[in-house]
Amino acid sequence: MKVAYDVSERRACRVLRLSLSTCRYQSVKDGQAALRMRLNELAATRIHYGYRRLHILLKREGWNFNAKRIYRLYSEEKLGLRRRKPRRRVACRTRVDRPEATCMNDCWAMDFMHDELFDGRRIRLLTIVDLFTRESLAIVVRQRFRATEVVKALDWIKQTRSLPKSIRVDNGTEFTSKVMDRWAYESDVTLDFSRPGKPTDDAFIESFNGSVRAECLNENWFLSLDDAKAKIESWRQDYNEHRPHSALGGNVLNLAHKFERWSLSC
Protein backbone atom coordinates (compact mmCIF):
# COMPACT_ATOMS: atom_id res chain seq x y z
CA MET A 1 0.00 0.00 0.00
CA LYS A 2 2.75 2.45 0.94
CA VAL A 3 4.69 1.80 -2.26
CA ALA A 4 1.72 1.51 -4.66
CA TYR A 5 -0.25 4.56 -3.45
CA ASP A 6 2.53 6.61 -1.86
CA VAL A 7 0.78 6.94 1.50
CA SER A 8 2.01 6.89 5.05
CA GLU A 9 2.18 3.75 7.18
CA ARG A 10 -0.50 5.11 9.54
CA ARG A 11 -2.98 5.79 6.70
CA ALA A 12 -2.31 2.40 5.07
CA CYS A 13 -3.02 0.62 8.38
CA ARG A 14 -6.23 2.63 8.86
CA VAL A 15 -7.49 1.67 5.38
CA LEU A 16 -6.62 -2.02 5.93
CA ARG A 17 -8.06 -1.91 9.47
CA LEU A 18 -4.73 -3.20 10.80
CA SER A 19 -3.50 -2.18 14.22
CA LEU A 20 -0.43 0.02 14.00
CA SER A 21 1.15 -1.80 16.97
CA THR A 22 0.71 -5.11 15.16
CA CYS A 23 2.35 -3.71 12.05
CA ARG A 24 5.32 -2.38 13.99
CA TYR A 25 5.70 -5.39 16.30
CA GLN A 26 9.16 -6.94 16.45
CA SER A 27 9.63 -10.42 17.86
CA VAL A 28 11.42 -10.71 21.19
CA LYS A 29 11.49 -14.51 21.06
CA ASP A 30 14.71 -16.16 22.25
CA GLY A 31 16.57 -17.78 19.36
CA GLN A 32 17.91 -20.54 21.69
CA ALA A 33 21.49 -20.03 20.47
CA ALA A 34 23.06 -21.91 23.39
CA LEU A 35 20.64 -24.80 23.04
CA ARG A 36 21.22 -24.99 19.28
CA MET A 37 24.99 -25.05 19.83
CA ARG A 38 24.80 -27.86 22.39
CA LEU A 39 22.39 -29.83 20.19
CA ASN A 40 24.84 -29.59 17.29
CA GLU A 41 27.71 -30.73 19.52
CA LEU A 42 25.80 -33.80 20.71
CA ALA A 43 24.64 -34.67 17.20
CA ALA A 44 28.24 -34.46 15.93
CA THR A 45 29.48 -37.03 18.46
CA ARG A 46 26.36 -39.26 18.62
CA ILE A 47 25.84 -39.45 14.89
CA HIS A 48 23.29 -42.27 15.06
CA TYR A 49 21.09 -40.60 17.68
CA GLY A 50 17.77 -39.10 16.65
CA TYR A 51 16.10 -36.17 18.35
CA ARG A 52 14.45 -38.33 21.04
CA ARG A 53 17.74 -39.69 22.38
CA LEU A 54 19.38 -36.28 22.05
CA HIS A 55 16.46 -34.89 24.08
CA ILE A 56 17.24 -37.41 26.86
CA LEU A 57 20.92 -36.38 26.86
CA LEU A 58 19.96 -32.71 27.06
CA LYS A 59 17.58 -33.37 29.97
CA ARG A 60 20.42 -35.09 31.83
CA GLU A 61 22.48 -31.92 31.41
CA GLY A 62 19.70 -29.75 32.85
CA TRP A 63 17.99 -28.41 29.70
CA ASN A 64 14.29 -28.40 30.65
CA PHE A 65 12.64 -28.35 27.23
CA ASN A 66 10.07 -30.75 25.84
CA ALA A 67 10.72 -33.08 22.91
CA LYS A 68 8.69 -30.93 20.50
CA ARG A 69 11.04 -27.98 20.85
CA ILE A 70 14.08 -30.23 20.45
CA TYR A 71 12.52 -31.69 17.31
CA ARG A 72 11.88 -28.21 15.88
CA LEU A 73 15.47 -27.12 16.48
CA TYR A 74 16.71 -30.51 15.25
CA SER A 75 14.85 -29.96 11.99
CA GLU A 76 15.86 -26.31 11.61
CA GLU A 77 19.51 -27.21 12.10
CA LYS A 78 19.13 -30.00 9.50
CA LEU A 79 20.60 -32.63 11.80
CA GLY A 80 18.50 -35.52 10.50
CA LEU A 81 20.60 -38.26 8.89
CA ARG A 82 19.61 -40.54 6.05
CA ARG A 83 18.92 -44.10 7.06
CA ARG A 84 20.32 -45.36 3.75
CA LYS A 85 23.64 -43.89 2.82
CA PRO A 86 24.29 -43.21 -0.87
CA ARG A 87 27.01 -45.28 -2.46
CA ARG A 88 30.48 -43.92 -3.13
CA ARG A 89 30.05 -40.99 -0.84
CA VAL A 90 32.30 -39.79 1.94
CA ALA A 91 30.71 -39.17 5.33
CA CYS A 92 30.20 -35.46 5.76
CA ARG A 93 30.57 -35.45 9.54
CA THR A 94 34.09 -35.03 10.90
CA ARG A 95 35.56 -35.70 14.31
CA VAL A 96 38.29 -33.81 16.07
CA ASP A 97 41.40 -35.81 16.94
CA ARG A 98 40.98 -37.80 20.12
CA PRO A 99 43.34 -36.80 22.94
CA GLU A 100 45.83 -39.38 24.12
CA ALA A 101 45.31 -41.12 27.45
CA THR A 102 47.35 -39.36 30.12
CA CYS A 103 47.18 -41.76 33.07
CA MET A 104 45.95 -45.13 34.22
CA ASN A 105 42.15 -45.57 33.89
CA ASP A 106 41.90 -42.38 31.86
CA CYS A 107 40.54 -44.12 28.77
CA TRP A 108 39.70 -47.72 27.87
CA ALA A 109 38.72 -49.28 24.57
CA MET A 110 36.67 -52.37 23.79
CA ASP A 111 35.68 -54.27 20.68
CA PHE A 112 34.38 -57.63 19.48
CA MET A 113 36.14 -60.46 17.63
CA HIS A 114 34.88 -63.69 16.08
CA ASP A 115 36.31 -67.20 15.85
CA GLU A 116 35.19 -70.85 15.64
CA LEU A 117 35.52 -74.05 17.65
CA PHE A 118 36.80 -77.23 16.02
CA ASP A 119 33.25 -78.27 15.07
CA GLY A 120 32.38 -74.98 13.37
CA ARG A 121 30.43 -73.41 16.23
CA ARG A 122 31.06 -69.69 16.31
CA ILE A 123 32.31 -67.83 19.38
CA ARG A 124 32.66 -64.13 20.11
CA LEU A 125 35.35 -62.36 22.11
CA LEU A 126 34.95 -59.05 23.94
CA THR A 127 38.36 -57.41 24.29
CA ILE A 128 38.90 -54.57 26.79
CA VAL A 129 42.21 -52.68 27.12
CA ASP A 130 43.61 -49.69 28.99
CA LEU A 131 44.99 -47.26 26.39
CA PHE A 132 47.63 -45.80 28.73
CA THR A 133 49.14 -48.89 30.34
CA ARG A 134 48.48 -51.08 27.24
CA GLU A 135 47.10 -53.69 29.64
CA SER A 136 44.52 -56.23 28.54
CA LEU A 137 41.86 -55.88 31.21
CA ALA A 138 39.69 -58.76 30.02
CA ILE A 139 38.95 -61.03 27.07
CA VAL A 140 35.46 -62.39 27.61
CA VAL A 141 34.57 -65.45 25.51
CA ARG A 142 30.93 -66.38 24.82
CA GLN A 143 28.91 -67.88 22.02
CA ARG A 144 26.78 -64.74 21.81
CA PHE A 145 26.72 -61.31 23.42
CA ARG A 146 23.97 -58.93 24.40
CA ALA A 147 24.36 -55.51 25.96
CA THR A 148 23.66 -56.98 29.39
CA GLU A 149 26.68 -59.31 29.07
CA VAL A 150 28.88 -56.32 28.17
CA VAL A 151 27.67 -54.50 31.28
CA LYS A 152 28.35 -57.58 33.44
CA ALA A 153 31.91 -57.77 32.10
CA LEU A 154 32.54 -54.11 32.96
CA ASP A 155 31.02 -54.53 36.42
CA TRP A 156 33.28 -57.53 36.98
CA ILE A 157 36.35 -55.40 36.18
CA LYS A 158 34.94 -52.66 38.43
CA GLN A 159 35.34 -54.95 41.46
CA THR A 160 39.15 -54.72 41.29
CA ARG A 161 39.76 -51.56 39.29
CA SER A 162 38.39 -48.04 39.03
CA LEU A 163 36.26 -47.27 35.99
CA PRO A 164 37.71 -44.91 33.35
CA LYS A 165 36.58 -41.45 32.35
CA SER A 166 35.75 -42.66 28.84
CA ILE A 167 35.55 -45.87 26.81
CA ARG A 168 36.18 -45.90 23.07
CA VAL A 169 33.77 -48.14 21.17
CA ASP A 170 32.43 -48.62 17.67
CA ASN A 171 28.78 -48.31 16.63
CA GLY A 172 27.80 -51.93 17.25
CA THR A 173 24.31 -52.59 18.57
CA GLU A 174 25.65 -53.83 21.92
CA PHE A 175 27.39 -50.49 22.52
CA THR A 176 24.63 -48.20 21.22
CA SER A 177 21.86 -49.93 23.18
CA LYS A 178 19.79 -48.26 25.90
CA VAL A 179 21.19 -50.71 28.48
CA MET A 180 24.74 -49.61 27.75
CA ASP A 181 23.78 -45.95 27.65
CA ARG A 182 22.09 -46.18 31.05
CA TRP A 183 25.09 -47.99 32.59
CA ALA A 184 27.47 -45.33 31.28
CA TYR A 185 25.26 -42.54 32.65
CA GLU A 186 24.92 -44.13 36.08
CA SER A 187 28.66 -44.95 36.22
CA ASP A 188 29.71 -41.45 35.04
CA VAL A 189 31.57 -42.91 32.04
CA THR A 190 31.56 -41.29 28.60
CA LEU A 191 31.09 -43.62 25.61
CA ASP A 192 33.29 -42.25 22.83
CA PHE A 193 31.92 -43.62 19.54
CA SER A 194 34.07 -43.92 16.44
CA ARG A 195 32.83 -42.93 13.01
CA PRO A 196 31.15 -45.75 11.06
CA GLY A 197 33.62 -47.44 8.72
CA LYS A 198 36.61 -45.70 10.32
CA PRO A 199 38.63 -48.28 12.33
CA THR A 200 41.53 -45.82 12.46
CA ASP A 201 39.51 -43.80 14.99
CA ASP A 202 40.45 -46.50 17.50
CA ALA A 203 43.71 -47.81 16.13
CA PHE A 204 45.10 -49.38 19.31
CA ILE A 205 42.23 -51.79 19.92
CA GLU A 206 42.45 -52.84 16.26
CA SER A 207 46.18 -53.44 16.70
CA PHE A 208 45.55 -55.40 19.89
CA ASN A 209 42.90 -57.53 18.16
CA GLY A 210 45.44 -58.24 15.44
CA SER A 211 47.85 -59.55 18.09
CA VAL A 212 45.11 -61.73 19.59
CA ARG A 213 44.33 -63.13 16.14
CA ALA A 214 47.93 -63.79 15.12
CA GLU A 215 49.37 -65.01 18.44
CA CYS A 216 46.41 -66.80 20.01
CA LEU A 217 43.44 -67.59 17.77
CA ASN A 218 45.47 -68.69 14.74
CA GLU A 219 47.86 -70.75 16.87
CA ASN A 220 45.31 -72.74 18.87
CA TRP A 221 42.66 -75.37 18.20
CA PHE A 222 39.68 -74.93 20.51
CA LEU A 223 37.86 -78.15 21.40
CA SER A 224 35.12 -76.52 23.49
CA LEU A 225 34.03 -73.16 24.86
CA ASP A 226 35.78 -73.88 28.20
CA ASP A 227 38.95 -74.86 26.34
CA ALA A 228 38.81 -71.57 24.41
CA LYS A 229 38.34 -69.59 27.62
CA ALA A 230 41.31 -71.29 29.29
CA LYS A 231 43.72 -70.85 26.35
CA ILE A 232 42.71 -67.26 25.66
CA GLU A 233 43.02 -66.31 29.34
CA SER A 234 46.46 -67.93 29.46
CA TRP A 235 47.53 -65.87 26.46
CA ARG A 236 46.12 -62.70 28.05
CA GLN A 237 48.15 -63.21 31.21
CA ASP A 238 51.27 -63.84 29.14
CA TYR A 239 50.52 -60.66 27.16
CA ASN A 240 50.31 -58.61 30.35
CA GLU A 241 53.20 -60.16 32.28
CA HIS A 242 55.80 -61.45 29.82
CA ARG A 243 55.28 -60.23 26.27
CA PRO A 244 57.60 -57.31 25.28
CA HIS A 245 55.85 -54.30 23.79
CA SER A 246 57.46 -52.05 21.20
CA ALA A 247 55.30 -49.09 22.30
CA LEU A 248 56.90 -49.40 25.77
CA GLY A 249 60.47 -49.65 24.49
CA GLY A 250 60.53 -53.44 24.68
CA ASN A 251 59.34 -53.53 28.29
CA VAL A 252 56.65 -55.81 29.63
CA LEU A 253 53.41 -54.86 31.32
CA ASN A 254 54.46 -55.74 34.85
CA LEU A 255 52.94 -53.90 37.78
CA ALA A 256 56.08 -51.96 38.64
CA HIS A 257 56.35 -50.58 35.12
CA LYS A 258 52.65 -49.73 34.95
CA PHE A 259 52.68 -47.77 38.19
CA GLU A 260 55.94 -46.08 37.20
CA ARG A 261 54.27 -44.78 34.02
CA TRP A 262 51.19 -43.80 36.01
CA SER A 263 53.19 -41.80 38.62
CA LEU A 264 55.23 -39.99 35.97
CA SER A 265 52.12 -38.85 34.09
CA CYS A 266 49.76 -38.13 36.99
mmCIF file with all atom_site columns, C-alpha atoms in Angstrom, residues 8-119:
data_model
loop_
_atom_site.group_PDB
_atom_site.id
_atom_site.type_symbol
_atom_site.label_atom_id
_atom_site.label_alt_id
_atom_site.label_comp_id
_atom_site.label_asym_id
_atom_site.label_entity_id
_atom_site.label_seq_id
_atom_site.pdbx_PDB_ins_code
_atom_site.Cartn_x
_atom_site.Cartn_y
_atom_site.Cartn_z
_atom_site.occupancy
_atom_site.B_iso_or_equiv
_atom_site.pdbx_formal_charge
_atom_site.auth_seq_id
_atom_site.auth_comp_id
_atom_site.auth_asym_id
_atom_site.auth_atom_id
_atom_site.pdbx_PDB_model_num
ATOM 1   C CA . SER A 1 8   ? 2.014  6.887   5.052  1.00 0.00 ? 8   SER A CA 1
ATOM 2   C CA . GLU A 1 9   ? 2.182  3.747   7.180  1.00 0.00 ? 9   GLU A CA 1
ATOM 3   C CA . ARG A 1 10  ? -0.498 5.108   9.540  1.00 0.00 ? 10  ARG A CA 1
ATOM 4   C CA . ARG A 1 11  ? -2.978 5.787   6.702  1.00 0.00 ? 11  ARG A CA 1
ATOM 5   C CA . ALA A 1 12  ? -2.305 2.399   5.074  1.00 0.00 ? 12  ALA A CA 1
ATOM 6   C CA . CYS A 1 13  ? -3.015 0.620   8.383  1.00 0.00 ? 13  CYS A CA 1
ATOM 7   C CA . ARG A 1 14  ? -6.230 2.634   8.856  1.00 0.00 ? 14  ARG A CA 1
ATOM 8   C CA . VAL A 1 15  ? -7.485 1.665   5.384  1.00 0.00 ? 15  VAL A CA 1
ATOM 9   C CA . LEU A 1 16  ? -6.615 -2.018  5.931  1.00 0.00 ? 16  LEU A CA 1
ATOM 10  C CA . ARG A 1 17  ? -8.057 -1.909  9.466  1.00 0.00 ? 17  ARG A CA 1
ATOM 11  C CA . LEU A 1 18  ? -4.733 -3.203  10.803 1.00 0.00 ? 18  LEU A CA 1
ATOM 12  C CA . SER A 1 19  ? -3.498 -2.183  14.222 1.00 0.00 ? 19  SER A CA 1
ATOM 13  C CA . LEU A 1 20  ? -0.426 0.021   13.997 1.00 0.00 ? 20  LEU A CA 1
ATOM 14  C CA . SER A 1 21  ? 1.151  -1.798  16.974 1.00 0.00 ? 21  SER A CA 1
ATOM 15  C CA . THR A 1 22  ? 0.708  -5.109  15.163 1.00 0.00 ? 22  THR A CA 1
ATOM 16  C CA . CYS A 1 23  ? 2.355  -3.713  12.054 1.00 0.00 ? 23  CYS A CA 1
ATOM 17  C CA . ARG A 1 24  ? 5.319  -2.384  13.991 1.00 0.00 ? 24  ARG A CA 1
ATOM 18  C CA . TYR A 1 25  ? 5.695  -5.389  16.304 1.00 0.00 ? 25  TYR A CA 1
ATOM 19  C CA . GLN A 1 26  ? 9.163  -6.936  16.451 1.00 0.00 ? 26  GLN A CA 1
ATOM 20  C CA . SER A 1 27  ? 9.632  -10.418 17.862 1.00 0.00 ? 27  SER A CA 1
ATOM 21  C CA . VAL A 1 28  ? 11.416 -10.713 21.187 1.00 0.00 ? 28  VAL A CA 1
ATOM 22  C CA . LYS A 1 29  ? 11.490 -14.514 21.056 1.00 0.00 ? 29  LYS A CA 1
ATOM 23  C CA . ASP A 1 30  ? 14.707 -16.162 22.247 1.00 0.00 ? 30  ASP A CA 1
ATOM 24  C CA . GLY A 1 31  ? 16.573 -17.778 19.363 1.00 0.00 ? 31  GLY A CA 1
ATOM 25  C CA . GLN A 1 32  ? 17.915 -20.538 21.691 1.00 0.00 ? 32  GLN A CA 1
ATOM 26  C CA . ALA A 1 33  ? 21.491 -20.034 20.467 1.00 0.00 ? 33  ALA A CA 1
ATOM 27  C CA . ALA A 1 34  ? 23.064 -21.912 23.393 1.00 0.00 ? 34  ALA A CA 1
ATOM 28  C CA . LEU A 1 35  ? 20.638 -24.802 23.040 1.00 0.00 ? 35  LEU A CA 1
ATOM 29  C CA . ARG A 1 36  ? 21.225 -24.987 19.284 1.00 0.00 ? 36  ARG A CA 1
ATOM 30  C CA . MET A 1 37  ? 24.990 -25.053 19.827 1.00 0.00 ? 37  MET A CA 1
ATOM 31  C CA . ARG A 1 38  ? 24.795 -27.860 22.391 1.00 0.00 ? 38  ARG A CA 1
ATOM 32  C CA . LEU A 1 39  ? 22.394 -29.834 20.194 1.00 0.00 ? 39  LEU A CA 1
ATOM 33  C CA . ASN A 1 40  ? 24.842 -29.591 17.291 1.00 0.00 ? 40  ASN A CA 1
ATOM 34  C CA . GLU A 1 41  ? 27.714 -30.734 19.521 1.00 0.00 ? 41  GLU A CA 1
ATOM 35  C CA . LEU A 1 42  ? 25.797 -33.802 20.706 1.00 0.00 ? 42  LEU A CA 1
ATOM 36  C CA . ALA A 1 43  ? 24.642 -34.669 17.197 1.00 0.00 ? 43  ALA A CA 1
ATOM 37  C CA . ALA A 1 44  ? 28.236 -34.461 15.930 1.00 0.00 ? 44  ALA A CA 1
ATOM 38  C CA . THR A 1 45  ? 29.482 -37.032 18.455 1.00 0.00 ? 45  THR A CA 1
ATOM 39  C CA . ARG A 1 46  ? 26.365 -39.260 18.619 1.00 0.00 ? 46  ARG A CA 1
ATOM 40  C CA . ILE A 1 47  ? 25.842 -39.451 14.887 1.00 0.00 ? 47  ILE A CA 1
ATOM 41  C CA . HIS A 1 48  ? 23.287 -42.271 15.057 1.00 0.00 ? 48  HIS A CA 1
ATOM 42  C CA . TYR A 1 49  ? 21.091 -40.596 17.677 1.00 0.00 ? 49  TYR A CA 1
ATOM 43  C CA . GLY A 1 50  ? 17.766 -39.102 16.651 1.00 0.00 ? 50  GLY A CA 1
ATOM 44  C CA . TYR A 1 51  ? 16.095 -36.175 18.347 1.00 0.00 ? 51  TYR A CA 1
ATOM 45  C CA . ARG A 1 52  ? 14.447 -38.326 21.042 1.00 0.00 ? 52  ARG A CA 1
ATOM 46  C CA . ARG A 1 53  ? 17.744 -39.689 22.384 1.00 0.00 ? 53  ARG A CA 1
ATOM 47  C CA . LEU A 1 54  ? 19.375 -36.276 22.051 1.00 0.00 ? 54  LEU A CA 1
ATOM 48  C CA . HIS A 1 55  ? 16.464 -34.895 24.077 1.00 0.00 ? 55  HIS A CA 1
ATOM 49  C CA . ILE A 1 56  ? 17.245 -37.407 26.859 1.00 0.00 ? 56  ILE A CA 1
ATOM 50  C CA . LEU A 1 57  ? 20.924 -36.383 26.860 1.00 0.00 ? 57  LEU A CA 1
ATOM 51  C CA . LEU A 1 58  ? 19.964 -32.705 27.064 1.00 0.00 ? 58  LEU A CA 1
ATOM 52  C CA . LYS A 1 59  ? 17.581 -33.371 29.973 1.00 0.00 ? 59  LYS A CA 1
ATOM 53  C CA . ARG A 1 60  ? 20.420 -35.087 31.830 1.00 0.00 ? 60  ARG A CA 1
ATOM 54  C CA . GLU A 1 61  ? 22.480 -31.916 31.411 1.00 0.00 ? 61  GLU A CA 1
ATOM 55  C CA . GLY A 1 62  ? 19.697 -29.750 32.851 1.00 0.00 ? 62  GLY A CA 1
ATOM 56  C CA . TRP A 1 63  ? 17.988 -28.409 29.704 1.00 0.00 ? 63  TRP A CA 1
ATOM 57  C CA . ASN A 1 64  ? 14.294 -28.402 30.654 1.00 0.00 ? 64  ASN A CA 1
ATOM 58  C CA . PHE A 1 65  ? 12.640 -28.351 27.234 1.00 0.00 ? 65  PHE A CA 1
ATOM 59  C CA . ASN A 1 66  ? 10.072 -30.753 25.840 1.00 0.00 ? 66  ASN A CA 1
ATOM 60  C CA . ALA A 1 67  ? 10.722 -33.078 22.914 1.00 0.00 ? 67  ALA A CA 1
ATOM 61  C CA . LYS A 1 68  ? 8.687  -30.929 20.498 1.00 0.00 ? 68  LYS A CA 1
ATOM 62  C CA . ARG A 1 69  ? 11.041 -27.977 20.851 1.00 0.00 ? 69  ARG A CA 1
ATOM 63  C CA . ILE A 1 70  ? 14.085 -30.226 20.446 1.00 0.00 ? 70  ILE A CA 1
ATOM 64  C CA . TYR A 1 71  ? 12.515 -31.694 17.313 1.00 0.00 ? 71  TYR A CA 1
ATOM 65  C CA . ARG A 1 72  ? 11.875 -28.213 15.878 1.00 0.00 ? 72  ARG A CA 1
ATOM 66  C CA . LEU A 1 73  ? 15.466 -27.118 16.476 1.00 0.00 ? 73  LEU A CA 1
ATOM 67  C CA . TYR A 1 74  ? 16.712 -30.513 15.253 1.00 0.00 ? 74  TYR A CA 1
ATOM 68  C CA . SER A 1 75  ? 14.846 -29.955 11.986 1.00 0.00 ? 75  SER A CA 1
ATOM 69  C CA . GLU A 1 76  ? 15.855 -26.308 11.606 1.00 0.00 ? 76  GLU A CA 1
ATOM 70  C CA . GLU A 1 77  ? 19.515 -27.210 12.096 1.00 0.00 ? 77  GLU A CA 1
ATOM 71  C CA . LYS A 1 78  ? 19.134 -30.004 9.496  1.00 0.00 ? 78  LYS A CA 1
ATOM 72  C CA . LEU A 1 79  ? 20.597 -32.633 11.801 1.00 0.00 ? 79  LEU A CA 1
ATOM 73  C CA . GLY A 1 80  ? 18.504 -35.522 10.497 1.00 0.00 ? 80  GLY A CA 1
ATOM 74  C CA . LEU A 1 81  ? 20.602 -38.256 8.892  1.00 0.00 ? 81  LEU A CA 1
ATOM 75  C CA . ARG A 1 82  ? 19.609 -40.545 6.047  1.00 0.00 ? 82  ARG A CA 1
ATOM 76  C CA . ARG A 1 83  ? 18.921 -44.105 7.059  1.00 0.00 ? 83  ARG A CA 1
ATOM 77  C CA . ARG A 1 84  ? 20.315 -45.359 3.747  1.00 0.00 ? 84  ARG A CA 1
ATOM 78  C CA . LYS A 1 85  ? 23.639 -43.890 2.821  1.00 0.00 ? 85  LYS A CA 1
ATOM 79  C CA . PRO A 1 86  ? 24.286 -43.208 -0.869 1.00 0.00 ? 86  PRO A CA 1
ATOM 80  C CA . ARG A 1 87  ? 27.010 -45.277 -2.459 1.00 0.00 ? 87  ARG A CA 1
ATOM 81  C CA . ARG A 1 88  ? 30.478 -43.921 -3.134 1.00 0.00 ? 88  ARG A CA 1
ATOM 82  C CA . ARG A 1 89  ? 30.050 -40.987 -0.843 1.00 0.00 ? 89  ARG A CA 1
ATOM 83  C CA . VAL A 1 90  ? 32.299 -39.785 1.936  1.00 0.00 ? 90  VAL A CA 1
ATOM 84  C CA . ALA A 1 91  ? 30.715 -39.174 5.335  1.00 0.00 ? 91  ALA A CA 1
ATOM 85  C CA . CYS A 1 92  ? 30.203 -35.461 5.765  1.00 0.00 ? 92  CYS A CA 1
ATOM 86  C CA . ARG A 1 93  ? 30.574 -35.449 9.536  1.00 0.00 ? 93  ARG A CA 1
ATOM 87  C CA . THR A 1 94  ? 34.088 -35.031 10.898 1.00 0.00 ? 94  THR A CA 1
ATOM 88  C CA . ARG A 1 95  ? 35.564 -35.698 14.309 1.00 0.00 ? 95  ARG A CA 1
ATOM 89  C CA . VAL A 1 96  ? 38.289 -33.813 16.074 1.00 0.00 ? 96  VAL A CA 1
ATOM 90  C CA . ASP A 1 97  ? 41.399 -35.814 16.937 1.00 0.00 ? 97  ASP A CA 1
ATOM 91  C CA . ARG A 1 98  ? 40.979 -37.797 20.121 1.00 0.00 ? 98  ARG A CA 1
ATOM 92  C CA . PRO A 1 99  ? 43.341 -36.795 22.937 1.00 0.00 ? 99  PRO A CA 1
ATOM 93  C CA . GLU A 1 100 ? 45.827 -39.377 24.121 1.00 0.00 ? 100 GLU A CA 1
ATOM 94  C CA . ALA A 1 101 ? 45.313 -41.121 27.448 1.00 0.00 ? 101 ALA A CA 1
ATOM 95  C CA . THR A 1 102 ? 47.352 -39.358 30.119 1.00 0.00 ? 102 THR A CA 1
ATOM 96  C CA . CYS A 1 103 ? 47.180 -41.764 33.065 1.00 0.00 ? 103 CYS A CA 1
ATOM 97  C CA . MET A 1 104 ? 45.952 -45.134 34.219 1.00 0.00 ? 104 MET A CA 1
ATOM 98  C CA . ASN A 1 105 ? 42.154 -45.570 33.894 1.00 0.00 ? 105 ASN A CA 1
ATOM 99  C CA . ASP A 1 106 ? 41.897 -42.381 31.862 1.00 0.00 ? 106 ASP A CA 1
ATOM 100 C CA . CYS A 1 107 ? 40.544 -44.125 28.772 1.00 0.00 ? 107 CYS A CA 1
ATOM 101 C CA . TRP A 1 108 ? 39.696 -47.720 27.865 1.00 0.00 ? 108 TRP A CA 1
ATOM 102 C CA . ALA A 1 109 ? 38.724 -49.281 24.569 1.00 0.00 ? 109 ALA A CA 1
ATOM 103 C CA . MET A 1 110 ? 36.670 -52.368 23.791 1.00 0.00 ? 110 MET A CA 1
ATOM 104 C CA . ASP A 1 111 ? 35.683 -54.266 20.677 1.00 0.00 ? 111 ASP A CA 1
ATOM 105 C CA . PHE A 1 112 ? 34.376 -57.631 19.479 1.00 0.00 ? 112 PHE A CA 1
ATOM 106 C CA . MET A 1 113 ? 36.145 -60.459 17.630 1.00 0.00 ? 113 MET A CA 1
ATOM 107 C CA . HIS A 1 114 ? 34.878 -63.686 16.076 1.00 0.00 ? 114 HIS A CA 1
ATOM 108 C CA . ASP A 1 115 ? 36.309 -67.199 15.846 1.00 0.00 ? 115 ASP A CA 1
ATOM 109 C CA . GLU A 1 116 ? 35.188 -70.851 15.642 1.00 0.00 ? 116 GLU A CA 1
ATOM 110 C CA . LEU A 1 117 ? 35.518 -74.052 17.649 1.00 0.00 ? 117 LEU A CA 1
ATOM 111 C CA . PHE A 1 118 ? 36.802 -77.232 16.023 1.00 0.00 ? 118 PHE A CA 1
ATOM 112 C CA . ASP A 1 119 ? 33.253 -78.273 15.066 1.00 0.00 ? 119 ASP A CA 1
#
